[in-house]
C-alpha positions as a Python dict, from the first residue, in 0.01 Angstrom:
ca = {
    (1, 'M'): (0, 0, 0),
    (2, 'A'): (276, 159, -221),
    (3, 'V'): (345, -36, -534),
    (4, 'S'): (657, 9, -749),
    (5, 'Q'): (575, 115, -1107),
    (6, 'V'): (760, -49, -1407),
    (7, 'A'): (910, 163, -1671),
    (8, 'T'): (800, 72, -2023),
    (9, 'R'): (1097, 250, -2205),
    (10, 'D'): (1431, 371, -2128),
    (11, 'R'): (1443, 683, -1918),
    (12, 'V'): (1713, 929, -1813),
    (13, 'G'): (1683, 1154, -1522),
    (14, 'L'): (1868, 1332, -1223),
    (15, 'G'): (1922, 1339, -868),
    (16, 'W'): (1713, 1620, -699),
    (17, 'R'): (1950, 1864, -506),
    (18, 'G'): (1840, 2194, -384),
    (19, 'E'): (2144, 2360, -582),
    (20, 'L'): (1998, 2216, -900),
    (21, 'A'): (1623, 2292, -824),
    (22, 'A'): (1600, 2615, -1037),
    (23, 'G'): (1747, 2429, -1338),
    (24, 'I'): (1542, 2117, -1284),
    (25, 'L'): (1223, 2313, -1261),
    (26, 'S'): (1296, 2511, -1557),
    (27, 'N'): (1381, 2203, -1769),
    (28, 'L'): (1129, 1913, -1678),
    (29, 'A'): (1062, 1853, -2038),
    (30, 'H'): (1420, 1733, -2065),
    (31, 'I'): (1413, 1518, -1732),
    (32, 'D'): (1227, 1181, -1748),
    (33, 'V'): (1247, 1104, -1366),
    (34, 'L'): (1392, 1248, -1042),
    (35, 'E'): (1558, 1055, -764),
    (36, 'V'): (1503, 1218, -412),
    (37, 'I'): (1717, 1131, -110),
    (38, 'A'): (1449, 992, 124),
    (39, 'D'): (1644, 1049, 449),
    (40, 'D'): (1621, 1419, 390),
    (41, 'Y'): (1241, 1400, 425),
    (42, 'Y'): (1207, 1161, 725),
    (43, 'G'): (1016, 1355, 969),
    (44, 'A'): (997, 1668, 745),
    (45, 'A'): (761, 1954, 801),
    (46, 'R'): (429, 1926, 623),
    (47, 'A'): (534, 2206, 394),
    (48, 'R'): (833, 2025, 264),
    (49, 'I'): (630, 1705, 203),
    (50, 'A'): (370, 1899, 27),
    (51, 'A'): (644, 2050, -204),
    (52, 'L'): (776, 1703, -270),
    (53, 'R'): (421, 1573, -351),
    (54, 'S'): (376, 1872, -588),
    (55, 'L'): (696, 1777, -760),
    (56, 'A'): (588, 1408, -803),
    (57, 'R'): (282, 1535, -975),
    (58, 'Q'): (494, 1705, -1239),
    (59, 'V'): (768, 1425, -1290),
    (60, 'P'): (801, 1070, -1171),
    (61, 'V'): (990, 1048, -849),
    (62, 'S'): (1186, 772, -674),
    (63, 'L'): (1308, 775, -331),
    (64, 'H'): (1657, 674, -245),
    (65, 'G'): (1760, 576, 107),
    (66, 'V'): (2122, 596, 243),
    (67, 'G'): (2095, 506, 603),
    (68, 'M'): (1929, 177, 659),
    (69, 'G'): (2244, -43, 631),
    (70, 'L'): (2046, -347, 499),
    (71, 'A'): (2349, -550, 410),
    (72, 'S'): (2437, -649, 761),
    (73, 'T'): (2391, -949, 997),
    (74, 'M'): (2210, -715, 1237),
    (75, 'P'): (1835, -663, 1185),
    (76, 'A'): (1736, -340, 1019),
    (77, 'D'): (1605, -49, 1219),
    (78, 'P'): (1222, -75, 1192),
    (79, 'R'): (1189, 301, 1256),
    (80, 'R'): (1370, 381, 944),
    (81, 'L'): (1168, 123, 748),
    (82, 'H'): (841, 283, 881),
    (83, 'A'): (968, 627, 794),
    (84, 'M'): (1026, 526, 433),
    (85, 'A'): (683, 358, 428),
    (86, 'R'): (518, 682, 542),
    (87, 'L'): (707, 883, 292),
    (88, 'M'): (620, 638, -1),
    (89, 'K'): (246, 684, 84),
    (90, 'E'): (277, 1073, 142),
    (91, 'V'): (449, 1158, -189),
    (92, 'P'): (369, 904, -350),
    (93, 'A'): (681, 782, -514),
    (94, 'E'): (702, 527, -791),
    (95, 'S'): (981, 316, -626),
    (96, 'W'): (1238, 312, -356),
    (97, 'S'): (1591, 193, -329),
    (98, 'E'): (1858, 146, -81),
    (99, 'H'): (2239, 34, -68),
    (100, 'L'): (2401, -296, -5),
    (101, 'C'): (2598, -181, 274),
    (102, 'F'): (2618, -151, 656),
    (103, 'V'): (2635, 191, 832),
    (104, 'R'): (2630, 92, 1202),
    (105, 'A'): (2698, -190, 1443),
    (106, 'G'): (2649, -225, 1823),
    (107, 'G'): (2474, 116, 1827),
    (108, 'I'): (2771, 305, 1678),
    (109, 'E'): (2724, 501, 1345),
    (110, 'I'): (3024, 488, 1139),
    (111, 'G'): (2901, 772, 896),
    (112, 'H'): (2990, 586, 587),
    (113, 'L'): (2841, 325, 351),
    (114, 'A'): (3073, 32, 428),
    (115, 'A'): (3106, -291, 246),
    (116, 'P'): (3065, -597, 474),
    (117, 'P'): (3277, -904, 447),
    (118, 'R'): (3134, -1072, 132),
    (119, 'T'): (3031, -1404, 261),
    (120, 'P'): (2720, -1633, 268),
    (121, 'C'): (2636, -1521, 622),
    (122, 'S'): (2633, -1145, 517),
    (123, 'A'): (2428, -1229, 206),
    (124, 'A'): (2181, -1400, 416),
    (125, 'G'): (2152, -1121, 656),
    (126, 'A'): (2093, -886, 351),
    (127, 'I'): (1813, -1101, 213),
    (128, 'A'): (1647, -1118, 559),
    (129, 'N'): (1664, -736, 603),
    (130, 'I'): (1532, -681, 239),
    (131, 'A'): (1237, -908, 324),
    (132, 'L'): (1170, -717, 643),
    (133, 'A'): (1190, -390, 453),
    (134, 'T'): (959, -525, 184),
    (135, 'R'): (689, -619, 433),
    (136, 'I'): (707, -278, 635),
    (137, 'V'): (730, -36, 323),
    (138, 'G'): (470, -249, 117),
    (139, 'S'): (716, -271, -191),
    (140, 'A'): (1046, -427, -269),
    (141, 'P'): (1343, -186, -284),
    (142, 'L'): (1594, -162, -562),
    (143, 'M'): (1925, -256, -418),
    (144, 'E'): (2240, -64, -513),
    (145, 'N'): (2607, -190, -524),
    (146, 'I'): (2852, 27, -357),
    (147, 'A'): (3212, 151, -409),
    (148, 'T'): (3488, 46, -170),
    (149, 'L'): (3846, 153, -142),
    (150, 'V'): (3951, -150, 25),
    (151, 'Q'): (3866, -508, -25),
    (152, 'P'): (3627, -617, 266),
    (153, 'P'): (3835, -834, 487),
    (154, 'G'): (3713, -1184, 555),
    (155, 'S'): (3544, -1217, 229),
    (156, 'T'): (3482, -1570, 79),
    (157, 'L'): (3288, -1438, -231),
    (158, 'D'): (3393, -1190, -498),
    (159, 'E'): (3161, -892, -557),
    (160, 'A'): (2983, -1036, -843),
    (161, 'E'): (2903, -1373, -659),
    (162, 'W'): (2776, -1183, -354),
    (163, 'L'): (2569, -922, -526),
    (164, 'A'): (2405, -1210, -748),
    (165, 'R'): (2334, -1426, -438),
    (166, 'I'): (2156, -1135, -263),
    (167, 'I'): (1950, -1017, -577),
    (168, 'H'): (1844, -1360, -675),
    (169, 'G'): (1788, -1471, -303),
    (170, 'A'): (1581, -1169, -222),
    (171, 'Q'): (1420, -1147, -567),
    (172, 'V'): (1471, -773, -591),
    (173, 'P'): (1577, -540, -868),
    (174, 'L'): (1939, -430, -898),
    (175, 'L'): (2021, -59, -889),
    (176, 'L'): (2330, -88, -1072),
    (177, 'D'): (2578, 201, -1011),
    (178, 'L'): (2810, 188, -1310),
    (179, 'H'): (3086, 427, -1156),
    (180, 'N'): (3085, 222, -833),
    (181, 'L'): (3142, -96, -1048),
    (182, 'Y'): (3394, 82, -1256),
    (183, 'A'): (3591, 206, -965),
    (184, 'N'): (3595, -118, -798),
    (185, 'A'): (3709, -293, -1107),
    (186, 'V'): (4005, -56, -1179),
    (187, 'N'): (4094, -32, -815),
    (188, 'F'): (4137, -403, -755),
    (189, 'G'): (4268, -504, -1107),
    (190, 'H'): (3964, -635, -1275),
    (191, 'D'): (3804, -556, -1624),
    (192, 'P'): (3512, -356, -1580),
    (193, 'E'): (3310, -497, -1873),
    (194, 'Q'): (3384, -847, -1747),
    (195, 'L'): (3268, -767, -1405),
    (196, 'L'): (2961, -609, -1544),
    (197, 'Q'): (2860, -913, -1755),
    (198, 'R'): (2904, -1149, -1449),
    (199, 'L'): (2602, -961, -1274),
    (200, 'P'): (2247, -1050, -1308),
    (201, 'L'): (2171, -804, -1589),
    (202, 'E'): (1833, -928, -1637),
    (203, 'R'): (1743, -808, -1292),
    (204, 'V'): (1873, -444, -1339),
    (205, 'G'): (1588, -209, -1289),
    (206, 'A'): (1772, 126, -1260),
    (207, 'V'): (2124, 265, -1298),
    (208, 'H'): (2332, 538, -1145),
    (209, 'L'): (2601, 729, -1321),
    (210, 'S'): (2842, 958, -1145),
    (211, 'G'): (3208, 1063, -1153),
    (212, 'G'): (3504, 1063, -925),
    (213, 'H'): (3881, 1148, -896),
    (214, 'W'): (4205, 972, -853),
    (215, 'I'): (4368, 973, -497),
    (216, 'A'): (4692, 829, -369),
    (217, 'A'): (4684, 481, -243),
    (218, 'P'): (4885, 342, 50),
    (219, 'D'): (5086, 117, -176),
    (220, 'G'): (5209, 433, -358),
    (221, 'G'): (4971, 387, -663),
    (222, 'Q'): (4644, 558, -727),
    (223, 'R'): (4271, 457, -646),
    (224, 'L'): (3959, 606, -796),
    (225, 'L'): (3730, 762, -542),
    (226, 'D'): (3348, 786, -621),
    (227, 'D'): (3285, 1138, -497),
    (228, 'H'): (2994, 1246, -720),
    (229, 'L'): (3173, 1579, -769),
    (230, 'H'): (3283, 1522, -1126),
    (231, 'D'): (3144, 1447, -1462),
    (232, 'V'): (3055, 1093, -1555),
    (233, 'P'): (3369, 963, -1737),
    (234, 'S'): (3347, 823, -2086),
    (235, 'A'): (3433, 473, -1972),
    (236, 'V'): (3125, 455, -1756),
    (237, 'F'): (2906, 577, -2053),
    (238, 'D'): (3059, 300, -2249),
    (239, 'L'): (2951, 57, -1975),
    (240, 'L'): (2598, 205, -2012),
    (241, 'T'): (2606, 105, -2386),
    (242, 'V'): (2725, -253, -2295),
    (243, 'L'): (2447, -281, -2040),
    (244, 'A'): (2185, -162, -2298),
    (245, 'R'): (2309, -414, -2531),
    (246, 'H'): (2267, -711, -2296),
    (247, 'A'): (1971, -613, -2079),
    (248, 'P'): (1652, -612, -2281),
    (249, 'Q'): (1423, -458, -2016),
    (250, 'P'): (1374, -81, -1993),
    (251, 'L'): (1638, 107, -1786),
    (252, 'T'): (1584, 414, -1579),
    (253, 'V'): (1917, 595, -1570),
    (254, 'I'): (1985, 854, -1293),
    (255, 'V'): (2283, 1097, -1325),
    (256, 'E'): (2408, 1179, -961),
    (257, 'R'): (2583, 1521, -868),
    (258, 'D'): (2646, 1620, -528),
    (259, 'G'): (2864, 1929, -558),
    (260, 'N'): (3110, 2121, -768),
    (261, 'Y'): (2809, 2200, -978),
    (262, 'P'): (2864, 2299, -1336),
    (263, 'S'): (2622, 2505, -1548),
    (264, 'F'): (2274, 2332, -1583),
    (265, 'E'): (2331, 2337, -1962),
    (266, 'H'): (2641, 2114, -1880),
    (267, 'V'): (2417, 1886, -1662),
    (268, 'L'): (2174, 1848, -1944),
    (269, 'G'): (2456, 1764, -2161),
    (270, 'Q'): (2545, 1457, -1922),
    (271, 'L'): (2181, 1339, -1952),
    (272, 'E'): (2204, 1360, -2334),
    (273, 'W'): (2531, 1163, -2330),
    (274, 'A'): (2349, 898, -2127),
    (275, 'R'): (2070, 873, -2377),
    (276, 'A'): (2311, 848, -2664),
    (277, 'A'): (2483, 558, -2485),
    (278, 'L'): (2150, 378, -2443),
    (279, 'R'): (2064, 424, -2812),
    (280, 'A'): (2394, 299, -2904),
    (281, 'G'): (2338, -6, -2698),
    (282, 'R'): (1997, -75, -2818),
    (283, 'S'): (2084, -43, -3185),
    (284, 'A'): (2391, -267, -3163),
}
């Protein structure tokens, strides 16, 4: 049975991408952990699984799912859960994670990580799906907050209330995406630090950092789009410092980049900035 390992110190790592592979493999001494998109390996050939297993022998690896859609009143697809269970055993990975979103309904795939209405009903559906996922995979997932450009219609809970209800109800760690939190806060008129401090920070097990860019909004203003194509902004590193100040447990921080790749030296610089933000929070 796969068992999540618990970090004993703050760690900073990177999302594994093929375009970054050469730089990653040449700089493993500067990377504490790698996060791999699990869906890319469901049903993969033996050679690909063997390569991933070899990578996991060199550096701790976590698996990140993107297609389960666990935050739904519809039951999760057992086939995807069993695929994750097999991959966790084959690699093996130290942990796995998914998003608090829905991605399909009525057999229709929407091709997007969408925020459901934030209601007690959707929270209960997420808790039930997380319990099912935990039973099948053999270990509990870290669950990630998502960014949204529109407030989910029909919501009766705000984002912090909804997240806390699920994390506490399911008794799982929070994978706190700080750029998603920052984007949602600035897009809907909230203070990012105040939103951060309303979350169950004692349950944060891992952190995502990424970047985005401003796009035109229907009201004539602008909204921040989380696209993983840009550097982590300084405001998000500041939030990491605040988190490190208030969360006493060790944090595993992953920098995500999905395109528009800079030099690998620049990527390593983003990791070092994250380490500096953690040190600043721990020493405060």
